[in-house]
mmCIF file with all atom_site columns, C-alpha atoms in Angstrom:
data_model
loop_
_atom_site.group_PDB
_atom_site.id
_atom_site.type_symbol
_atom_site.label_atom_id
_atom_site.label_alt_id
_atom_site.label_comp_id
_atom_site.label_asym_id
_atom_site.label_entity_id
_atom_site.label_seq_id
_atom_site.pdbx_PDB_ins_code
_atom_site.Cartn_x
_atom_site.Cartn_y
_atom_site.Cartn_z
_atom_site.occupancy
_atom_site.B_iso_or_equiv
_atom_site.pdbx_formal_charge
_atom_site.auth_seq_id
_atom_site.auth_comp_id
_atom_site.auth_asym_id
_atom_site.auth_atom_id
_atom_site.pdbx_PDB_model_num
ATOM 1   C CA . UNK J 1 1   ? 96.314  127.613 79.658  1.00 0.00 ? 29  UNK J CA 1
ATOM 2   C CA . UNK J 1 2   ? 92.578  127.779 79.082  1.00 0.00 ? 30  UNK J CA 1
ATOM 3   C CA . UNK J 1 3   ? 90.198  126.077 81.514  1.00 0.00 ? 31  UNK J CA 1
ATOM 4   C CA . UNK J 1 4   ? 86.445  126.078 82.102  1.00 0.00 ? 32  UNK J CA 1
ATOM 5   C CA . UNK J 1 5   ? 86.117  126.710 85.824  1.00 0.00 ? 33  UNK J CA 1
ATOM 6   C CA . UNK J 1 6   ? 83.064  126.503 88.061  1.00 0.00 ? 34  UNK J CA 1
ATOM 7   C CA . UNK J 1 7   ? 83.278  129.339 90.569  1.00 0.00 ? 35  UNK J CA 1
ATOM 8   C CA . UNK J 1 8   ? 81.159  131.528 92.852  1.00 0.00 ? 36  UNK J CA 1
ATOM 9   C CA . UNK J 1 9   ? 77.928  131.157 94.761  1.00 0.00 ? 37  UNK J CA 1
ATOM 10  C CA . UNK J 1 10  ? 75.652  130.428 93.022  1.00 0.00 ? 38  UNK J CA 1
ATOM 11  C CA . UNK J 1 11  ? 78.038  128.468 90.814  1.00 0.00 ? 39  UNK J CA 1
ATOM 12  C CA . UNK J 1 12  ? 78.843  129.896 87.391  1.00 0.00 ? 40  UNK J CA 1
ATOM 13  C CA . UNK J 1 13  ? 81.129  128.695 84.609  1.00 0.00 ? 41  UNK J CA 1
ATOM 14  C CA . UNK J 1 14  ? 84.003  131.008 83.716  1.00 0.00 ? 42  UNK J CA 1
ATOM 15  C CA . UNK J 1 15  ? 86.463  130.520 80.870  1.00 0.00 ? 43  UNK J CA 1
ATOM 16  C CA . UNK J 1 16  ? 89.860  131.292 82.336  1.00 0.00 ? 44  UNK J CA 1
ATOM 17  C CA . UNK J 1 17  ? 92.326  132.106 79.579  1.00 0.00 ? 45  UNK J CA 1
ATOM 18  C CA . UNK J 1 18  ? 95.358  132.180 81.871  1.00 0.00 ? 46  UNK J CA 1
ATOM 19  C CA . UNK J 1 19  ? 94.638  129.353 84.303  1.00 0.00 ? 47  UNK J CA 1
ATOM 20  C CA . UNK J 1 20  ? 97.650  128.035 86.224  1.00 0.00 ? 48  UNK J CA 1
ATOM 21  C CA . UNK J 1 21  ? 99.566  125.246 84.498  1.00 0.00 ? 49  UNK J CA 1
ATOM 22  C CA . UNK J 1 22  ? 99.201  121.963 86.403  1.00 0.00 ? 50  UNK J CA 1
ATOM 23  C CA . UNK J 1 23  ? 102.455 120.329 87.467  1.00 0.00 ? 51  UNK J CA 1
ATOM 24  C CA . UNK J 1 24  ? 102.627 116.558 87.969  1.00 0.00 ? 52  UNK J CA 1
ATOM 25  C CA . UNK J 1 25  ? 104.031 115.325 91.246  1.00 0.00 ? 53  UNK J CA 1
ATOM 26  C CA . UNK J 1 26  ? 105.457 111.942 92.099  1.00 0.00 ? 54  UNK J CA 1
ATOM 27  C CA . UNK J 1 27  ? 103.307 109.175 90.625  1.00 0.00 ? 55  UNK J CA 1
ATOM 28  C CA . UNK J 1 28  ? 101.384 111.577 88.397  1.00 0.00 ? 56  UNK J CA 1
ATOM 29  C CA . UNK J 1 29  ? 101.304 112.382 84.685  1.00 0.00 ? 57  UNK J CA 1
ATOM 30  C CA . UNK J 1 30  ? 100.519 115.584 82.822  1.00 0.00 ? 58  UNK J CA 1
ATOM 31  C CA . UNK J 1 31  ? 97.849  114.858 80.215  1.00 0.00 ? 59  UNK J CA 1
ATOM 32  C CA . UNK J 1 32  ? 97.061  117.106 77.239  1.00 0.00 ? 60  UNK J CA 1
ATOM 33  C CA . UNK J 1 33  ? 93.286  116.897 76.684  1.00 0.00 ? 61  UNK J CA 1
ATOM 34  C CA . UNK J 1 34  ? 92.454  115.976 73.078  1.00 0.00 ? 62  UNK J CA 1
ATOM 35  C CA . UNK J 1 35  ? 88.685  115.673 73.478  1.00 0.00 ? 63  UNK J CA 1
ATOM 36  C CA . UNK J 1 36  ? 86.274  115.977 76.403  1.00 0.00 ? 64  UNK J CA 1
ATOM 37  C CA . UNK J 1 37  ? 82.607  115.052 76.633  1.00 0.00 ? 65  UNK J CA 1
ATOM 38  C CA . UNK J 1 38  ? 79.838  116.948 78.413  1.00 0.00 ? 66  UNK J CA 1
ATOM 39  C CA . UNK J 1 39  ? 77.940  114.874 80.962  1.00 0.00 ? 67  UNK J CA 1
ATOM 40  C CA . UNK J 1 40  ? 74.736  115.367 82.903  1.00 0.00 ? 68  UNK J CA 1
ATOM 41  C CA . UNK J 1 41  ? 76.924  115.530 86.007  1.00 0.00 ? 69  UNK J CA 1
ATOM 42  C CA . UNK J 1 42  ? 78.718  118.572 84.569  1.00 0.00 ? 70  UNK J CA 1
ATOM 43  C CA . UNK J 1 43  ? 75.343  120.273 84.167  1.00 0.00 ? 71  UNK J CA 1
ATOM 44  C CA . UNK J 1 44  ? 74.277  119.253 87.687  1.00 0.00 ? 72  UNK J CA 1
ATOM 45  C CA . UNK J 1 45  ? 77.482  120.741 89.113  1.00 0.00 ? 73  UNK J CA 1
ATOM 46  C CA . UNK J 1 46  ? 76.350  124.117 87.769  1.00 0.00 ? 74  UNK J CA 1
ATOM 47  C CA . UNK J 1 47  ? 73.175  123.717 89.818  1.00 0.00 ? 75  UNK J CA 1
ATOM 48  C CA . UNK J 1 48  ? 75.177  123.081 93.001  1.00 0.00 ? 76  UNK J CA 1
ATOM 49  C CA . UNK J 1 49  ? 75.539  119.289 92.948  1.00 0.00 ? 77  UNK J CA 1
ATOM 50  C CA . UNK J 1 50  ? 78.463  118.116 95.108  1.00 0.00 ? 78  UNK J CA 1
ATOM 51  C CA . UNK J 1 51  ? 79.326  121.744 95.994  1.00 0.00 ? 79  UNK J CA 1
ATOM 52  C CA . UNK J 1 52  ? 82.358  121.522 93.676  1.00 0.00 ? 80  UNK J CA 1
ATOM 53  C CA . UNK J 1 53  ? 84.350  124.566 92.621  1.00 0.00 ? 81  UNK J CA 1
ATOM 54  C CA . UNK J 1 54  ? 87.146  124.222 90.090  1.00 0.00 ? 82  UNK J CA 1
ATOM 55  C CA . UNK J 1 55  ? 87.752  122.842 86.599  1.00 0.00 ? 83  UNK J CA 1
ATOM 56  C CA . UNK J 1 56  ? 84.953  120.464 85.672  1.00 0.00 ? 84  UNK J CA 1
ATOM 57  C CA . UNK J 1 57  ? 84.877  117.633 83.117  1.00 0.00 ? 85  UNK J CA 1
ATOM 58  C CA . UNK J 1 58  ? 85.598  113.954 83.627  1.00 0.00 ? 86  UNK J CA 1
ATOM 59  C CA . UNK J 1 59  ? 84.918  112.286 80.262  1.00 0.00 ? 87  UNK J CA 1
ATOM 60  C CA . UNK J 1 60  ? 88.049  112.733 78.178  1.00 0.00 ? 88  UNK J CA 1
ATOM 61  C CA . UNK J 1 61  ? 90.754  111.267 76.016  1.00 0.00 ? 89  UNK J CA 1
ATOM 62  C CA . UNK J 1 62  ? 94.196  112.805 76.159  1.00 0.00 ? 90  UNK J CA 1
ATOM 63  C CA . UNK J 1 63  ? 97.865  112.383 75.420  1.00 0.00 ? 91  UNK J CA 1
ATOM 64  C CA . UNK J 1 64  ? 100.521 112.015 78.111  1.00 0.00 ? 92  UNK J CA 1
ATOM 65  C CA . UNK J 1 65  ? 102.846 115.039 77.961  1.00 0.00 ? 93  UNK J CA 1
ATOM 66  C CA . UNK J 1 66  ? 105.049 114.449 80.992  1.00 0.00 ? 94  UNK J CA 1
ATOM 67  C CA . UNK J 1 67  ? 105.481 112.512 84.197  1.00 0.00 ? 95  UNK J CA 1
ATOM 68  C CA . UNK J 1 68  ? 105.421 108.963 82.835  1.00 0.00 ? 96  UNK J CA 1
ATOM 69  C CA . UNK J 1 69  ? 108.170 107.704 80.562  1.00 0.00 ? 97  UNK J CA 1
ATOM 70  C CA . UNK J 1 70  ? 106.300 104.488 79.724  1.00 0.00 ? 98  UNK J CA 1
ATOM 71  C CA . UNK J 1 71  ? 103.188 106.352 78.581  1.00 0.00 ? 99  UNK J CA 1
ATOM 72  C CA . UNK J 1 72  ? 104.844 109.488 77.124  1.00 0.00 ? 100 UNK J CA 1
ATOM 73  C CA . UNK J 1 73  ? 103.023 110.394 73.923  1.00 0.00 ? 101 UNK J CA 1
ATOM 74  C CA . UNK J 1 74  ? 100.363 107.712 74.448  1.00 0.00 ? 102 UNK J CA 1
ATOM 75  C CA . UNK J 1 75  ? 96.660  108.418 74.067  1.00 0.00 ? 103 UNK J CA 1
ATOM 76  C CA . UNK J 1 76  ? 94.912  107.666 77.349  1.00 0.00 ? 104 UNK J CA 1
ATOM 77  C CA . UNK J 1 77  ? 91.628  107.713 79.211  1.00 0.00 ? 105 UNK J CA 1
ATOM 78  C CA . UNK J 1 78  ? 91.378  107.587 82.983  1.00 0.00 ? 106 UNK J CA 1
ATOM 79  C CA . UNK J 1 79  ? 89.552  106.012 85.866  1.00 0.00 ? 107 UNK J CA 1
ATOM 80  C CA . UNK J 1 80  ? 88.224  109.246 87.347  1.00 0.00 ? 108 UNK J CA 1
ATOM 81  C CA . UNK J 1 81  ? 87.975  107.836 90.876  1.00 0.00 ? 109 UNK J CA 1
ATOM 82  C CA . UNK J 1 82  ? 91.038  108.698 92.931  1.00 0.00 ? 110 UNK J CA 1
ATOM 83  C CA . UNK J 1 83  ? 90.816  106.601 96.088  1.00 0.00 ? 111 UNK J CA 1
ATOM 84  C CA . UNK J 1 84  ? 93.042  107.163 99.122  1.00 0.00 ? 112 UNK J CA 1
ATOM 85  C CA . UNK J 1 85  ? 94.435  103.614 99.191  1.00 0.00 ? 113 UNK J CA 1
ATOM 86  C CA . UNK J 1 86  ? 94.583  103.631 103.006 1.00 0.00 ? 114 UNK J CA 1
ATOM 87  C CA . UNK J 1 87  ? 91.046  103.414 104.426 1.00 0.00 ? 115 UNK J CA 1
ATOM 88  C CA . UNK J 1 88  ? 89.084  100.252 105.274 1.00 0.00 ? 116 UNK J CA 1
ATOM 89  C CA . UNK J 1 89  ? 87.101  100.451 102.017 1.00 0.00 ? 117 UNK J CA 1
ATOM 90  C CA . UNK J 1 90  ? 90.315  100.617 99.964  1.00 0.00 ? 118 UNK J CA 1
ATOM 91  C CA . UNK J 1 91  ? 91.863  97.772  101.978 1.00 0.00 ? 119 UNK J CA 1
ATOM 92  C CA . UNK J 1 92  ? 88.841  95.611  101.029 1.00 0.00 ? 120 UNK J CA 1
ATOM 93  C CA . UNK J 1 93  ? 89.295  96.567  97.381  1.00 0.00 ? 121 UNK J CA 1
ATOM 94  C CA . UNK J 1 94  ? 86.106  98.643  97.449  1.00 0.00 ? 122 UNK J CA 1
ATOM 95  C CA . UNK J 1 95  ? 87.878  101.737 96.111  1.00 0.00 ? 123 UNK J CA 1
ATOM 96  C CA . UNK J 1 96  ? 84.735  103.271 94.577  1.00 0.00 ? 124 UNK J CA 1
ATOM 97  C CA . UNK J 1 97  ? 83.280  103.615 98.080  1.00 0.00 ? 125 UNK J CA 1
ATOM 98  C CA . UNK J 1 98  ? 86.396  105.184 99.603  1.00 0.00 ? 126 UNK J CA 1
ATOM 99  C CA . UNK J 1 99  ? 85.245  107.934 101.972 1.00 0.00 ? 127 UNK J CA 1
ATOM 100 C CA . UNK J 1 100 ? 88.317  110.012 101.059 1.00 0.00 ? 128 UNK J CA 1
ATOM 101 C CA . UNK J 1 101 ? 87.838  109.468 97.310  1.00 0.00 ? 129 UNK J CA 1
ATOM 102 C CA . UNK J 1 102 ? 88.429  112.394 94.994  1.00 0.00 ? 130 UNK J CA 1
ATOM 103 C CA . UNK J 1 103 ? 86.837  112.417 91.548  1.00 0.00 ? 131 UNK J CA 1
ATOM 104 C CA . UNK J 1 104 ? 88.299  114.236 88.537  1.00 0.00 ? 132 UNK J CA 1
ATOM 105 C CA . UNK J 1 105 ? 86.206  117.311 87.814  1.00 0.00 ? 133 UNK J CA 1
ATOM 106 C CA . UNK J 1 106 ? 83.588  116.446 90.443  1.00 0.00 ? 134 UNK J CA 1
ATOM 107 C CA . UNK J 1 107 ? 85.140  116.236 93.901  1.00 0.00 ? 135 UNK J CA 1
ATOM 108 C CA . UNK J 1 108 ? 88.529  117.488 95.069  1.00 0.00 ? 136 UNK J CA 1
ATOM 109 C CA . UNK J 1 109 ? 90.448  117.169 91.780  1.00 0.00 ? 137 UNK J CA 1
ATOM 110 C CA . UNK J 1 110 ? 90.665  119.376 88.682  1.00 0.00 ? 138 UNK J CA 1
ATOM 111 C CA . UNK J 1 111 ? 88.885  118.019 85.638  1.00 0.00 ? 139 UNK J CA 1
ATOM 112 C CA . UNK J 1 112 ? 89.342  117.808 81.890  1.00 0.00 ? 140 UNK J CA 1
ATOM 113 C CA . UNK J 1 113 ? 87.649  120.981 80.629  1.00 0.00 ? 141 UNK J CA 1
ATOM 114 C CA . UNK J 1 114 ? 91.141  122.424 80.376  1.00 0.00 ? 142 UNK J CA 1
ATOM 115 C CA . UNK J 1 115 ? 94.019  122.126 77.976  1.00 0.00 ? 143 UNK J CA 1
ATOM 116 C CA . UNK J 1 116 ? 95.924  119.951 80.461  1.00 0.00 ? 144 UNK J CA 1
ATOM 117 C CA . UNK J 1 117 ? 95.290  118.108 83.711  1.00 0.00 ? 145 UNK J CA 1
ATOM 118 C CA . UNK J 1 118 ? 97.273  115.998 86.155  1.00 0.00 ? 146 UNK J CA 1
ATOM 119 C CA . UNK J 1 119 ? 96.212  112.380 86.686  1.00 0.00 ? 147 UNK J CA 1
ATOM 120 C CA . UNK J 1 120 ? 97.770  109.695 88.912  1.00 0.00 ? 148 UNK J CA 1
ATOM 121 C CA . UNK J 1 121 ? 99.654  107.314 86.602  1.00 0.00 ? 149 UNK J CA 1
ATOM 122 C CA . UNK J 1 122 ? 97.903  104.260 88.032  1.00 0.00 ? 150 UNK J CA 1
ATOM 123 C CA . UNK J 1 123 ? 94.535  105.712 86.912  1.00 0.00 ? 151 UNK J CA 1
ATOM 124 C CA . UNK J 1 124 ? 95.579  106.053 83.247  1.00 0.00 ? 152 UNK J CA 1
ATOM 125 C CA . UNK J 1 125 ? 94.581  103.493 80.638  1.00 0.00 ? 153 UNK J CA 1
ATOM 126 C CA . UNK J 1 126 ? 96.131  103.447 77.150  1.00 0.00 ? 154 UNK J CA 1
ATOM 127 C CA . UNK J 1 127 ? 93.760  103.755 74.192  1.00 0.00 ? 155 UNK J CA 1
ATOM 128 C CA . UNK J 1 128 ? 94.369  101.248 71.373  1.00 0.00 ? 156 UNK J CA 1
ATOM 129 C CA . UNK J 1 129 ? 95.250  102.773 67.983  1.00 0.00 ? 157 UNK J CA 1
ATOM 130 C CA . UNK J 1 130 ? 92.127  101.118 66.547  1.00 0.00 ? 158 UNK J CA 1
ATOM 131 C CA . UNK J 1 131 ? 89.887  103.313 68.757  1.00 0.00 ? 159 UNK J CA 1
ATOM 132 C CA . UNK J 1 132 ? 89.526  106.936 67.628  1.00 0.00 ? 160 UNK J CA 1
ATOM 133 C CA . UNK J 1 133 ? 89.107  109.866 70.022  1.00 0.00 ? 161 UNK J CA 1
ATOM 134 C CA . UNK J 1 134 ? 85.389  110.193 69.273  1.00 0.00 ? 162 UNK J CA 1
ATOM 135 C CA . UNK J 1 135 ? 84.839  106.668 70.601  1.00 0.00 ? 163 UNK J CA 1
ATOM 136 C CA . UNK J 1 136 ? 87.481  106.704 73.337  1.00 0.00 ? 164 UNK J CA 1
ATOM 137 C CA . UNK J 1 137 ? 85.822  109.691 75.016  1.00 0.00 ? 165 UNK J CA 1
ATOM 138 C CA . UNK J 1 138 ? 82.938  107.337 75.908  1.00 0.00 ? 166 UNK J CA 1
ATOM 139 C CA . UNK J 1 139 ? 85.192  105.113 78.060  1.00 0.00 ? 167 UNK J CA 1
ATOM 140 C CA . UNK J 1 140 ? 84.125  106.779 81.319  1.00 0.00 ? 168 UNK J CA 1
ATOM 141 C CA . UNK J 1 141 ? 80.348  106.705 80.768  1.00 0.00 ? 169 UNK J CA 1
ATOM 142 C CA . UNK J 1 142 ? 80.615  103.130 79.486  1.00 0.00 ? 170 UNK J CA 1
ATOM 143 C CA . UNK J 1 143 ? 82.563  102.186 82.626  1.00 0.00 ? 171 UNK J CA 1
ATOM 144 C CA . UNK J 1 144 ? 79.873  103.878 84.748  1.00 0.00 ? 172 UNK J CA 1
ATOM 145 C CA . UNK J 1 145 ? 77.113  101.950 82.956  1.00 0.00 ? 173 UNK J CA 1
ATOM 146 C CA . UNK J 1 146 ? 78.964  98.665  83.437  1.00 0.00 ? 174 UNK J CA 1
ATOM 147 C CA . UNK J 1 147 ? 79.653  99.489  87.096  1.00 0.00 ? 175 UNK J CA 1
ATOM 148 C CA . UNK J 1 148 ? 75.891  99.635  87.674  1.00 0.00 ? 176 UNK J CA 1
ATOM 149 C CA . UNK J 1 149 ? 75.757  95.965  86.677  1.00 0.00 ? 177 UNK J CA 1
ATOM 150 C CA . UNK J 1 150 ? 78.345  95.152  89.364  1.00 0.00 ? 178 UNK J CA 1
ATOM 151 C CA . UNK J 1 151 ? 76.032  96.692  91.955  1.00 0.00 ? 179 UNK J CA 1
ATOM 152 C CA . UNK J 1 152 ? 73.110  94.398  91.067  1.00 0.00 ? 180 UNK J CA 1
ATOM 153 C CA . UNK J 1 153 ? 72.830  91.214  93.106  1.00 0.00 ? 181 UNK J CA 1
ATOM 154 C CA . UNK J 1 154 ? 70.977  88.209  91.776  1.00 0.00 ? 182 UNK J CA 1
ATOM 155 C CA . UNK J 1 155 ? 71.084  89.196  88.100  1.00 0.00 ? 183 UNK J CA 1
ATOM 156 C CA . UNK J 1 156 ? 72.661  86.610  85.827  1.00 0.00 ? 184 UNK J CA 1
ATOM 157 C CA . UNK J 1 157 ? 73.578  86.587  82.160  1.00 0.00 ? 185 UNK J CA 1
ATOM 158 C CA . UNK J 1 158 ? 70.436  86.052  80.117  1.00 0.00 ? 186 UNK J CA 1
ATOM 159 C CA . UNK J 1 159 ? 68.057  87.395  82.794  1.00 0.00 ? 187 UNK J CA 1
ATOM 160 C CA . UNK J 1 160 ? 65.534  89.891  81.435  1.00 0.00 ? 188 UNK J CA 1
ATOM 161 C CA . UNK J 1 161 ? 66.008  93.440  82.711  1.00 0.00 ? 189 UNK J CA 1
ATOM 162 C CA . UNK J 1 162 ? 64.438  96.816  81.947  1.00 0.00 ? 190 UNK J CA 1
ATOM 163 C CA . UNK J 1 163 ? 66.513  99.911  81.293  1.00 0.00 ? 191 UNK J CA 1
ATOM 164 C CA . UNK J 1 164 ? 64.441  102.958 82.179  1.00 0.00 ? 192 UNK J CA 1
ATOM 165 C CA . UNK J 1 165 ? 65.594  106.292 80.802  1.00 0.00 ? 193 UNK J CA 1
ATOM 166 C CA . UNK J 1 166 ? 67.009  107.598 77.581  1.00 0.00 ? 194 UNK J CA 1
ATOM 167 C CA . UNK J 1 167 ? 70.164  109.240 78.889  1.00 0.00 ? 195 UNK J CA 1
ATOM 168 C CA . UNK J 1 168 ? 73.687  108.344 77.910  1.00 0.00 ? 196 UNK J CA 1
ATOM 169 C CA . UNK J 1 169 ? 74.080  105.611 80.550  1.00 0.00 ? 197 UNK J CA 1
ATOM 170 C CA . UNK J 1 170 ? 70.794  104.002 79.582  1.00 0.00 ? 198 UNK J CA 1
ATOM 171 C CA . UNK J 1 171 ? 71.747  104.022 75.913  1.00 0.00 ? 199 UNK J CA 1
ATOM 172 C CA . UNK J 1 172 ? 75.155  102.523 76.621  1.00 0.00 ? 200 UNK J CA 1
#
């Protein structure tokens, strides 16, 4: 399997042509990556952000190969945040602030710049047939942009706001 792996100190990207095949465990699915997007976070990881080493990439659309009979063959995207489900934050439903949280391709979990990756089944979301891969790959950055709105207190529908910046999240 091919995978783009961040390794070394300082970090450098290496194309591994014989990377180990991921194997899904209980509650996980093996996903064949159809398309992956490059994010500013991926570039920041190369500069040492989050001190991550491993397969990067977190914006992707894939097809379930194994590990989930209900989703087998389905096109999917994923919530990249893998919370522990046991800490106080998770118990309050604040899973994006879980102190034990792993993040696909960013913190503690292999990402999507590979032919295949393993994703917990409960993090997978089916992609409707009416949405092509080139649009579906934007599910994660769109979710991130919308999550910013959840973090704003006192802003109501119709309130004027300013979006500063011309990056992907600002455009979305």
